[in-house]
Coordinates of C-alpha atoms and ligand atoms in Angstrom, one line a residue:
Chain A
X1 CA 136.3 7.4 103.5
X2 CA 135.4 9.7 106.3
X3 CA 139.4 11.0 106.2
X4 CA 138.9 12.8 102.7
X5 CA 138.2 16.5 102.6
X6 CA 136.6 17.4 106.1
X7 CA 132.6 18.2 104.3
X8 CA 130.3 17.5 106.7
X9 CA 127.4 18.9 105.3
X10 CA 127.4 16.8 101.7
X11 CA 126.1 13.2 103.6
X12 CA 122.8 14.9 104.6
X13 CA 122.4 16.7 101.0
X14 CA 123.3 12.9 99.6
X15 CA 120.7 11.2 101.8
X16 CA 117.7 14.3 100.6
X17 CA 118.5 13.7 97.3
X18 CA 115.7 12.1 95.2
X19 CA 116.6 11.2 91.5
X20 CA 117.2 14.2 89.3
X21 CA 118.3 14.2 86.1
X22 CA 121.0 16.8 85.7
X23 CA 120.8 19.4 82.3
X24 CA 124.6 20.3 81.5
X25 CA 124.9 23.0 80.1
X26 CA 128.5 22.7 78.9
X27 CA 129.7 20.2 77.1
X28 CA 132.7 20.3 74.8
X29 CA 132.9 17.9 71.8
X30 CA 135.7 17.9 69.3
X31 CA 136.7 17.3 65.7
X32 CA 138.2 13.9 65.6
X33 CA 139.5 14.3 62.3
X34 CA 139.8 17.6 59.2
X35 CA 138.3 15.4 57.2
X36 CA 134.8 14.7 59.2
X37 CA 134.4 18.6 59.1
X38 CA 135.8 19.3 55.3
X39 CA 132.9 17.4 54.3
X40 CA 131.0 20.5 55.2
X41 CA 133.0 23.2 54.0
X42 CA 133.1 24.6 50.2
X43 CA 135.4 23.3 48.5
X44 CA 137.3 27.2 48.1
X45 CA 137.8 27.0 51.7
X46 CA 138.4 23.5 52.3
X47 CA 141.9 24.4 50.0
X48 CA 142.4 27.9 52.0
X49 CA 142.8 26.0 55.3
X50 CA 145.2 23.6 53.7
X51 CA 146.7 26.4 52.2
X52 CA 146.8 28.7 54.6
X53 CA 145.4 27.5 57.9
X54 CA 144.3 29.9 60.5
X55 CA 145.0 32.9 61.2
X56 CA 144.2 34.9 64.1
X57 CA 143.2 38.1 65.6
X58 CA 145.6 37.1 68.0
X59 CA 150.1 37.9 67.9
X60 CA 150.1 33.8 68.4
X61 CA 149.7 31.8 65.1
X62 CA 148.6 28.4 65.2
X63 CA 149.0 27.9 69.0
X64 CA 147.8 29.2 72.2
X65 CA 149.5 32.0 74.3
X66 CA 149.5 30.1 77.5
X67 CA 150.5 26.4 78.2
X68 CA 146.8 25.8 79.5
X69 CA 147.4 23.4 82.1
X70 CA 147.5 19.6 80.5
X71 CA 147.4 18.8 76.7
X72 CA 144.0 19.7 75.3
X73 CA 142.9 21.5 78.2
X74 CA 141.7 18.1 78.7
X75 CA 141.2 15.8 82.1
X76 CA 144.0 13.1 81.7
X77 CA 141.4 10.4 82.1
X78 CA 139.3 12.3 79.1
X79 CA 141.3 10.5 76.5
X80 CA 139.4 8.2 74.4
X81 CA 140.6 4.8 74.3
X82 CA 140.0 4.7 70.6
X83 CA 142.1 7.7 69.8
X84 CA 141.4 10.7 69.0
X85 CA 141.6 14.0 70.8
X86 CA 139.2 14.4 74.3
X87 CA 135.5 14.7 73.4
X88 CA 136.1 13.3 70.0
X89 CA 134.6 9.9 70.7
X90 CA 130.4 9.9 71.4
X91 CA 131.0 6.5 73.0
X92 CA 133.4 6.9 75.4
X93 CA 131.3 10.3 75.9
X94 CA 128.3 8.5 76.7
X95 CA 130.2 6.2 78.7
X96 CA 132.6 8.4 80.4
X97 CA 130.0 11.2 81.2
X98 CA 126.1 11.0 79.6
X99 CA 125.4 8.0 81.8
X100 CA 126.6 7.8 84.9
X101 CA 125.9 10.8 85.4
X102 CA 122.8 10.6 84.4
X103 CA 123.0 13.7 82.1
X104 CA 119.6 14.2 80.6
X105 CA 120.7 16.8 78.2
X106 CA 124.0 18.2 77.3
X107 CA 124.4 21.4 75.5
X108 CA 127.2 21.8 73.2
X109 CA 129.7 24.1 73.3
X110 CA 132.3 24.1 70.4
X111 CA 135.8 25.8 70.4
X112 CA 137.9 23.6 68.0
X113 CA 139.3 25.8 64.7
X114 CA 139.7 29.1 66.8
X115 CA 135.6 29.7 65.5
X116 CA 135.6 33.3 67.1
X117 CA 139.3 34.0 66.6
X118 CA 139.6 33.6 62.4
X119 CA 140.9 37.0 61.0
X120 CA 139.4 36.4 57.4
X121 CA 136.2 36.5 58.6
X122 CA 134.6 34.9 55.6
X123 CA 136.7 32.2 56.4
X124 CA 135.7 31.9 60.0
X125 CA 132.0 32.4 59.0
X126 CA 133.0 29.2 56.5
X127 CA 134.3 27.5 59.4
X128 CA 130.9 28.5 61.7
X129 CA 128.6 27.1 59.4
X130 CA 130.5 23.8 58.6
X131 CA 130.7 23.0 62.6
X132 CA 126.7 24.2 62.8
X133 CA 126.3 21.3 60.3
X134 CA 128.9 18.8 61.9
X135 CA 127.2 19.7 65.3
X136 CA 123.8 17.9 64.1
X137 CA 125.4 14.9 61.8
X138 CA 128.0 14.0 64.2
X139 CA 126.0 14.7 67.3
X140 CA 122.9 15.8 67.9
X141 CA 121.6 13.2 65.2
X142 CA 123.4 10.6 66.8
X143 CA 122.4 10.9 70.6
X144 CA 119.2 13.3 71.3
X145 CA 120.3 14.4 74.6
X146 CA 123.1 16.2 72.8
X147 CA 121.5 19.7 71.7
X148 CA 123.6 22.1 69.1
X149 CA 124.3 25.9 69.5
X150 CA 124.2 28.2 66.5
X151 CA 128.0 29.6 65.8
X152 CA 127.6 32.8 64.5
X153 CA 130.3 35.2 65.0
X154 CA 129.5 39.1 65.2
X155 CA 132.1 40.8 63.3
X156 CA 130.1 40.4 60.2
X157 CA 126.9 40.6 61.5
X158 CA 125.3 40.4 57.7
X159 CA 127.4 36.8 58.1
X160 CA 125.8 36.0 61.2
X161 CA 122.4 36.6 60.4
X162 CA 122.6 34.6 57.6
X163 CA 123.8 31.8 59.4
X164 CA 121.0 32.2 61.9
X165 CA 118.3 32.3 59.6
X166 CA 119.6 29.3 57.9
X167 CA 120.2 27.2 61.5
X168 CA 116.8 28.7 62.0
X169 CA 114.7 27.1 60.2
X170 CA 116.3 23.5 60.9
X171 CA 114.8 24.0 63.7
X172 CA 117.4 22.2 65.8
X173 CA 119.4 24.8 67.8
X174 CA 118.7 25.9 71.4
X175 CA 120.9 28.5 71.0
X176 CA 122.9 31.6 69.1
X177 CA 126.6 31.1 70.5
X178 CA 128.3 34.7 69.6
X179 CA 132.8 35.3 70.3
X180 CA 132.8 36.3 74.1
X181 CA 135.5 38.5 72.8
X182 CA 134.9 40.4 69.5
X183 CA 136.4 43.3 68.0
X184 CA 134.3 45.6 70.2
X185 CA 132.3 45.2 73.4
X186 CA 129.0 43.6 73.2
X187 CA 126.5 46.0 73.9
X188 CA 127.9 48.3 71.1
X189 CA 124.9 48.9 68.5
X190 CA 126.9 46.9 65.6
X191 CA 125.9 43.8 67.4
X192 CA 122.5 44.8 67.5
X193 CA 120.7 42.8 64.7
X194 CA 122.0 40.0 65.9
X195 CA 120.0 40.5 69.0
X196 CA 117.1 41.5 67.4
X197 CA 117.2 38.5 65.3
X198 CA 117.7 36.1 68.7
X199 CA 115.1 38.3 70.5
X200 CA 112.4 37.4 67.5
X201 CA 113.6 33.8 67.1
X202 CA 113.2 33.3 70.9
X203 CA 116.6 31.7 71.2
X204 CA 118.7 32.9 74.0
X205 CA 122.0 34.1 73.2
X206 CA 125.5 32.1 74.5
X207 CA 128.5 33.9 75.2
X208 CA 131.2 30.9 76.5
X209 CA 134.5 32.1 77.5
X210 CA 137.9 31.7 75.8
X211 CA 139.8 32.1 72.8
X212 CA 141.1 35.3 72.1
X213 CA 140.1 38.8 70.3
X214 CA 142.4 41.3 69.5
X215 CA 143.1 42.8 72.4
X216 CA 145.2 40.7 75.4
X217 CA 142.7 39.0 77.8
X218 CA 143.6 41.5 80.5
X219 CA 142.5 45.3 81.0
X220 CA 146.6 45.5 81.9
X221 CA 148.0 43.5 79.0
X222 CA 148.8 40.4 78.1
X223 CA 149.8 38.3 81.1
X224 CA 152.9 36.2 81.8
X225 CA 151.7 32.9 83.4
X226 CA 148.6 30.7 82.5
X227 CA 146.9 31.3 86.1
X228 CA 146.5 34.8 85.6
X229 CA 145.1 34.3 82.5
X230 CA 142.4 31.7 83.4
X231 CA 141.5 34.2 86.2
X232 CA 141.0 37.0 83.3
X233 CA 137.9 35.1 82.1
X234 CA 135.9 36.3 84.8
X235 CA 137.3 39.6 84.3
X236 CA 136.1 39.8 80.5
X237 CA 132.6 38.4 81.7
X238 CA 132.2 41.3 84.0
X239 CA 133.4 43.6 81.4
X240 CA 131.1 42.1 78.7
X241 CA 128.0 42.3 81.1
X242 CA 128.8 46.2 81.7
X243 CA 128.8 46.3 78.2
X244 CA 125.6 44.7 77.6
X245 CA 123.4 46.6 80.7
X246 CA 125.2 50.1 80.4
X247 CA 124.7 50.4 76.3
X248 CA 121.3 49.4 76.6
X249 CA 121.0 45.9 75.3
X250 CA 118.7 44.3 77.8
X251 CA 116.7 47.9 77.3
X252 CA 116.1 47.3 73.9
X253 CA 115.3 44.0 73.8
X254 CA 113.3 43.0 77.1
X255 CA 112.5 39.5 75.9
X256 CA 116.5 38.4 74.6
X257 CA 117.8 36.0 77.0
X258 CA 121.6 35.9 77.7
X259 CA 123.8 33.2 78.9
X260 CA 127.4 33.6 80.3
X261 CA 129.3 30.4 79.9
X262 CA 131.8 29.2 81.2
X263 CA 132.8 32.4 83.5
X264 CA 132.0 30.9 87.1
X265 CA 129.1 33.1 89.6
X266 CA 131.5 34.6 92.1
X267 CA 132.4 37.8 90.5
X268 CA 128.4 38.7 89.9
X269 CA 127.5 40.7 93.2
X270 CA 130.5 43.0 93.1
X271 CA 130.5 44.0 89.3
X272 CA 126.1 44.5 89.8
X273 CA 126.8 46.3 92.9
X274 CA 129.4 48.6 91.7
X275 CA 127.0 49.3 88.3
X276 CA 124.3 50.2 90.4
X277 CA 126.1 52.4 92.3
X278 CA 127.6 54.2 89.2
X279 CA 123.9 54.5 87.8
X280 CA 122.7 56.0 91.0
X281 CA 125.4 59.1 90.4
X282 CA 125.8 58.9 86.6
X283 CA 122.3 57.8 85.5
X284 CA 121.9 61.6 83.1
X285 CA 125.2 59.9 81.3
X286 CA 123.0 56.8 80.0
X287 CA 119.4 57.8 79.9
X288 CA 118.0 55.4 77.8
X289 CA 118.4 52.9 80.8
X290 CA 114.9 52.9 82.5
X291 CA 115.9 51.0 85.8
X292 CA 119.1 50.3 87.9
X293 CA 121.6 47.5 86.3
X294 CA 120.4 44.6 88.6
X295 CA 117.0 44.7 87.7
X296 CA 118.4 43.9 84.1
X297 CA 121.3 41.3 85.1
X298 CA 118.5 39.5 87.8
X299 CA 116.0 39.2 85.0
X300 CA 117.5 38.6 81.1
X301 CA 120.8 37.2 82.4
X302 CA 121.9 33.6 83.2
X303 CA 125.4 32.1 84.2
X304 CA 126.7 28.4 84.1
X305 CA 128.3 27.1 87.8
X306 CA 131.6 26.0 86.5
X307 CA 134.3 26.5 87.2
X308 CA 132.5 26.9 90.7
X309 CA 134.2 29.2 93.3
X310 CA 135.4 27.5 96.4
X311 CA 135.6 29.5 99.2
X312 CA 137.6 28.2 102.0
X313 CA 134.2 28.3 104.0
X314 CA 131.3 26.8 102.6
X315 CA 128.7 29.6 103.8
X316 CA 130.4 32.4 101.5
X317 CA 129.6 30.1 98.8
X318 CA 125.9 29.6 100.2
X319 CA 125.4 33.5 100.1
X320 CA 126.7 33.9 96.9
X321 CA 124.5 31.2 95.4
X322 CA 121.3 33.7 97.4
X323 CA 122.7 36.8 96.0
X324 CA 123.3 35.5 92.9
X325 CA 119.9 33.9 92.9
X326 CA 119.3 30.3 92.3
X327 CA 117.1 30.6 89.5
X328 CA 120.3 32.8 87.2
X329 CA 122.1 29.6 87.4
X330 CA 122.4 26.7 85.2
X331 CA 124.7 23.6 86.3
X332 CA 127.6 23.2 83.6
X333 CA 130.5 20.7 83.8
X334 CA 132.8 21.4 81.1
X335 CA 133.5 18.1 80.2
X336 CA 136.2 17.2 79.0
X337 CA 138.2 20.1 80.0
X338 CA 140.7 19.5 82.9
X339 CA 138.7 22.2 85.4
X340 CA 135.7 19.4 85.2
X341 CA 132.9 20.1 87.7
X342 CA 131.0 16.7 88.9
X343 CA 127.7 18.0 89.6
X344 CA 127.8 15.0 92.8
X345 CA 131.0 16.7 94.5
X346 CA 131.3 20.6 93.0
X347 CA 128.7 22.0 95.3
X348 CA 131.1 22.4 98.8
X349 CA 127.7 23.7 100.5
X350 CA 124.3 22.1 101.1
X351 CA 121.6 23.2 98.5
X352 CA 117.6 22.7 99.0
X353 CA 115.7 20.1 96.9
X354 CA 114.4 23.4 95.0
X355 CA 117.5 25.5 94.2
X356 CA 118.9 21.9 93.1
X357 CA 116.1 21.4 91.0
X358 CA 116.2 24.7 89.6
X359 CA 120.5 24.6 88.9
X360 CA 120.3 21.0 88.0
X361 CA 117.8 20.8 85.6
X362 CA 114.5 23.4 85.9
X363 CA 116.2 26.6 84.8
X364 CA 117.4 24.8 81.8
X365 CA 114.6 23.3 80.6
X366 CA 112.6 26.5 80.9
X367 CA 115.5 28.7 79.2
X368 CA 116.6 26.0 76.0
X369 CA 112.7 25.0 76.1
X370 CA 113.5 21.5 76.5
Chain B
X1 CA 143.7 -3.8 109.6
X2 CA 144.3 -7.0 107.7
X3 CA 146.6 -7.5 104.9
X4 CA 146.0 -8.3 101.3
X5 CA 148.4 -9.3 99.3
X6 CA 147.6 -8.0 95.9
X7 CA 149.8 -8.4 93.4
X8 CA 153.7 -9.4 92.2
X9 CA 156.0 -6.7 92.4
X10 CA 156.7 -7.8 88.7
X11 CA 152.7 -6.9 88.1
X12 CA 153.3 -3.3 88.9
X13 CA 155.7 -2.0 86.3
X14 CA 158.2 0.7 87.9
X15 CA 156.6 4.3 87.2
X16 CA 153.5 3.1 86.7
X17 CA 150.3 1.9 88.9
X18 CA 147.3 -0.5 89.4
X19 CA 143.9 -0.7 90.8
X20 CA 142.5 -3.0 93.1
X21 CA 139.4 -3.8 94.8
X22 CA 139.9 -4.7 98.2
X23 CA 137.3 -4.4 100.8
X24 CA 134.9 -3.0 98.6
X25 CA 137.6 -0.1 98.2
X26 CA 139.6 1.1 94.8
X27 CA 142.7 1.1 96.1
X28 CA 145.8 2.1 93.6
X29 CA 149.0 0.8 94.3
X30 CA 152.1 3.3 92.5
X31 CA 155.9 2.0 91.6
X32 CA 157.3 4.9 92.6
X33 CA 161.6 4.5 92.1
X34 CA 161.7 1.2 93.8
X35 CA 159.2 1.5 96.2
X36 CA 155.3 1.2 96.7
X37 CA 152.6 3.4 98.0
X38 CA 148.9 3.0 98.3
X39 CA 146.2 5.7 98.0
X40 CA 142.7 5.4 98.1
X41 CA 141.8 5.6 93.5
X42 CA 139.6 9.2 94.7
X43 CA 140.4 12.5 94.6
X44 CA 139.3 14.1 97.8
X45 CA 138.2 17.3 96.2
X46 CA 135.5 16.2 93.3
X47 CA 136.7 12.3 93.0
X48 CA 138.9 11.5 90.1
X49 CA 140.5 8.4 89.6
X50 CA 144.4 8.6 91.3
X51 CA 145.2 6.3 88.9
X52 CA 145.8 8.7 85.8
X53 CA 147.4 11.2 88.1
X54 CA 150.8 12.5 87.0
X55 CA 153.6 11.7 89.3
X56 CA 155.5 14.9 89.5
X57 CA 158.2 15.9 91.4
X58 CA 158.2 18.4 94.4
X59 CA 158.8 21.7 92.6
X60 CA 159.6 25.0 94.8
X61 CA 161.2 28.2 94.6
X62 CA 163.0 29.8 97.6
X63 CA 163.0 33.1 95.4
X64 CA 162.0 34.4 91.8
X65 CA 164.1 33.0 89.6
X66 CA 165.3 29.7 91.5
X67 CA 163.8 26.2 91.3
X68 CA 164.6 23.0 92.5
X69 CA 163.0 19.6 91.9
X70 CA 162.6 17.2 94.6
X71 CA 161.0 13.9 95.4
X72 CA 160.5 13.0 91.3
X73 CA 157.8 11.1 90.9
X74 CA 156.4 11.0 94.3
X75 CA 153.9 13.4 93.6
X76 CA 150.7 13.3 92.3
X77 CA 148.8 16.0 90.5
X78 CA 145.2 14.9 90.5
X79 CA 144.0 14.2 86.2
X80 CA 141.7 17.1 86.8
X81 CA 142.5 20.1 88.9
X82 CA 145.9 19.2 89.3
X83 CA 146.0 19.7 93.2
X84 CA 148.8 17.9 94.4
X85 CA 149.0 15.1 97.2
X86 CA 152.1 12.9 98.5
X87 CA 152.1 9.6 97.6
X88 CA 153.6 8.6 100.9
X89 CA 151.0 9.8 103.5
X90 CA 148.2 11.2 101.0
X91 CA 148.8 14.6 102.5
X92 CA 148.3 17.5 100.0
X93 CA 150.9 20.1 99.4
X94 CA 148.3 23.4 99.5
X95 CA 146.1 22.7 102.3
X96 CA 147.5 19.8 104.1
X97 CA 145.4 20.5 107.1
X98 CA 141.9 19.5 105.5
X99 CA 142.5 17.5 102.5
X100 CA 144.0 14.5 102.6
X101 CA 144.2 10.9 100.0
X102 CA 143.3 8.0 102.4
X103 CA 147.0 6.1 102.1
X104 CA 147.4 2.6 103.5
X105 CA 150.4 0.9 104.6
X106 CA 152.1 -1.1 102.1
X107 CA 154.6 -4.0 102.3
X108 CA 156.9 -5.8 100.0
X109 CA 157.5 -9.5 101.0
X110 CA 159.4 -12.4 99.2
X111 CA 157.3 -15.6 98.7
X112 CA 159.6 -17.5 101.3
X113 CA 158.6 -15.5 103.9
X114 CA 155.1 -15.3 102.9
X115 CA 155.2 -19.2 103.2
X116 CA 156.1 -19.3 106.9
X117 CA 153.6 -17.3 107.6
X118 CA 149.6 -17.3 108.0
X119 CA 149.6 -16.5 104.0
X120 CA 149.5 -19.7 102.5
X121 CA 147.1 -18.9 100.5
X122 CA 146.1 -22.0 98.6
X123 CA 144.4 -19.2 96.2
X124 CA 147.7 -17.4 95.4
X125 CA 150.4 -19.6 93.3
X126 CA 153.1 -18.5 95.5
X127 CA 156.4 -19.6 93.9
X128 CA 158.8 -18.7 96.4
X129 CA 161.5 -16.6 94.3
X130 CA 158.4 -14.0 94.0
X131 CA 158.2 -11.0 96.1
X132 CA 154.4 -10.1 97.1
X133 CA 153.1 -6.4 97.7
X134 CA 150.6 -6.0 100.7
X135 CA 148.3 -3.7 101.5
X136 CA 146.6 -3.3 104.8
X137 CA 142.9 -2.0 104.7
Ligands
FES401 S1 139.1 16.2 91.6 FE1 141.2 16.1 92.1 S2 141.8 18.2 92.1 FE2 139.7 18.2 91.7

């Protein structure tokens, strides 16, 4: 098989591997059927999403702006056997994914029911708790590697507290999963209880790409084709992490913990190099920052590998893994989606036994306290 | 190289595909409009199975505005990151250079012929109005 893509360097990274059990950090179930999550929603809004369905902050009702590749989003091979949309099925998950890769722990990540996007906000918050619940009965109960994040969207941030507390003190959660694209940026002081609250709780706080706010996923508008909007994610990452340094979040709270998900690595050094320069000249304009915005990004921030940049040569990858720094990093696969990373072939550069261990599986087990 | 035969052409239905092992290989054989092609079942980029592909057609656009479809069904857009390869040679349409499908030749022969030749295969229940596909690994 020596005549498939020319990558010399992944035989000797096979042959130094020793068994490591990989911590993915993004997995995607989905409802199988309205019914399995009605069963956790009142009654008053079980009959408003009959009667009404959703509706979004977004001009498209009940669809998606962009074709978004292949049905789903999905691989084509992600389909259970049994029926059922992608990610539906837990056996076909553990079959398809949880074991042979050897996936120790998978944390999930869930964007069925627009969660983020709901306009009626009590209705989304409705929506938030029922999946919180669904999360645990139909997962995390049924296969302990599976671990749940709390949905809480910030909007209503009375809402979302609420919904923390009460995730809380299950006991279950590694995480507070807040709408990577809310009515106003993140760092904004409205969001701020919500950090608090995940500072005290010691939960770090997930933002995973995707869906939509208001405004169009670009700084220029809405887009015209698919690509350039799968390219805006990174774009809204960078923007969200200005947000978060420049208005003080990580200032505030020195012991929250923030994950981008979801958003790739590769756009990292430029958007920290560029804030750092800006500080340097405009540091009177935000002086309740007490050092430059690396120290802040290197230290409270994480970000999930996929989908991985690849470089056309491997060793721009390699120095954006040691800029980057191998302990931000978290390996994600975003199974079941069609931009997949195997953790065996994503890497298209050697890494050392420790940055693997740390990607793989250390950084996570230290940051979800697994 | 030796030659497998692996299958009926009746086994493979047209449009569609199969796996086999052969040497200790996944090797997916497509019915592509009459004709067969065989690719190694791996996707040279992260390793997903060829064999829930799409076959596509050639799609390009000498300007904005203008399309044309070629080659329908010869293509095949990996089930994952949709990078495209050829069925014929396993060359890919973006980077042809470096990435590659491993293809093998393929054959089509009728059971008659098969007979005469060093195929007998007291294995195989060649009825001679059958035509065989071969592979050569
Ligand atoms: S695995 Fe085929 S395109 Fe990525």
């Amino acid at each position: 098989m020596s005549d498939v893509i020319d990558r010399p360097i992944l035989a000797e990274e096979v042959a130094a591997q020793s068994r490591l059990r990989i911590i993915d950090c993004d997995v995607h179930p989905s409802i199988r059927a309205h019914a399995d999550i009605e069963q956790f929603l009142p009654k008053r809004w079980q009959e408003h999403l009959r009667t009404y369905g959703s509706h979004l902050r977004t001009p498209y009702i009940g669809t998606t702006p962009y074709p978004r590749s292949s049905p789903l989003i999905a691989r084509r091979d992600a389909w259970p056997p049994t029926g059922g949309p992608p990610g539906s099925d837990l056996d076909f998950m553990r079959k398809q994914h949880l074991d042979p890769l050897d996936i120790e722990y998978g944390i999930l990540q869930v964007l069925d029911l627009f969660i983020f996007s709901q306009q009626n906000l009590e209705f989304g918050a409705a929506i938030q708790r029922a999946i919180n619940d669904w999360q645990l009965a139909f997962w995390s109960d049924r296969d302990p590697r599976l671990k749940a994040s709390i949905l809480a969207g910030q909007d209503d941030t009375t809402f979302a507290i609420a919904e923390i507390e009460r995730c809380a003190k299950i006991g279950r959660y590694v995480q507070i999963n807040v709408c990577p694209r809310a009515n106003e940026p993140l760092g904004r002081r409205r969001y701020w209880p919500i950090y608090a609250r995940a500072q005290e709780l010691g939960l770090p706080l997930g933002i995973h790409v995707g869906g939509y706010g208001g405004h169009a996923p670009t700084g220029g508008g809405w887009p015209s084709y698919y690509v350039e909007e799968h390219q805006s994610n990174a774009h809204t990452m960078a923007a969200q992490l200005t947000s978060l340094v420049l208005e003080g979040v990580p200032e505030r709270f020195p012991n929250l913990k923030i994950v981008f998900i979801e958003g790739g690595f590769g756009w990292i050094p430029s958007a920290t190099w560029r804030m750092d320069r800006h500080f340097d000249a405009f540091r009177s304009e935000v002086p309740h920052l007490k050092r430059r915005p690396s120290e802040y990004v290197k230290q409270q921030f994480w970000f999930t590998t996929q989908p991985i940049d690849e470089p056309d040569e491997a060793k721009h990858l390699r120095s954006l893994i040691e800029w980057v720094g191998a302990d931000r990093l978290l390996f994600s696969s975003d199974y079941p989606h069609w931009d997949f990373d195997d953790p065996r072939y994503a890497f298209k550069t050697p890494l050392t036994e420790t940055e693997r261990r740390k990607i793989f599986n250390g950084n996570a087990r230290a940051l979800y306290k697994l | 190289m030796a030659r497998h035969i692996v299958a009926r052409t009746s086994d493979i239905p047209l449009g569609g595909n199969k796996v086999f092992g052969v040497e200790g290989r996944d090797i997916v054989v497509f019915h592509v409009n009459g004709e067969f092609f065989a690719l190694l079942n791996r996707c040279p980029h992260e390793g997903a199975p060829l064999e829930k592909a799409a076959c596509v057609a050639r799609l390009t656009s000498p300007e904005p505005g203008v399309y044309q479809r070629s080659r329908v069904g010869e293509l095949l857009r990996c089930p994952w990151h949709g990078w495209e390869f050829d069925m014929r040679n396993g060359q890919s349409y973006f980077d042809p250079k470096r990435v590659k499908v491993r293809s093998y030749p393929v054959a089509v022969e009728s059971g008659e012929e098969l007979q005469k030749g060093p195929y007998v295969a007291e294995t195989f229940p060649v009825r001679v109005e059958d035509s065989y596909v071969i592979v050569e690994v």
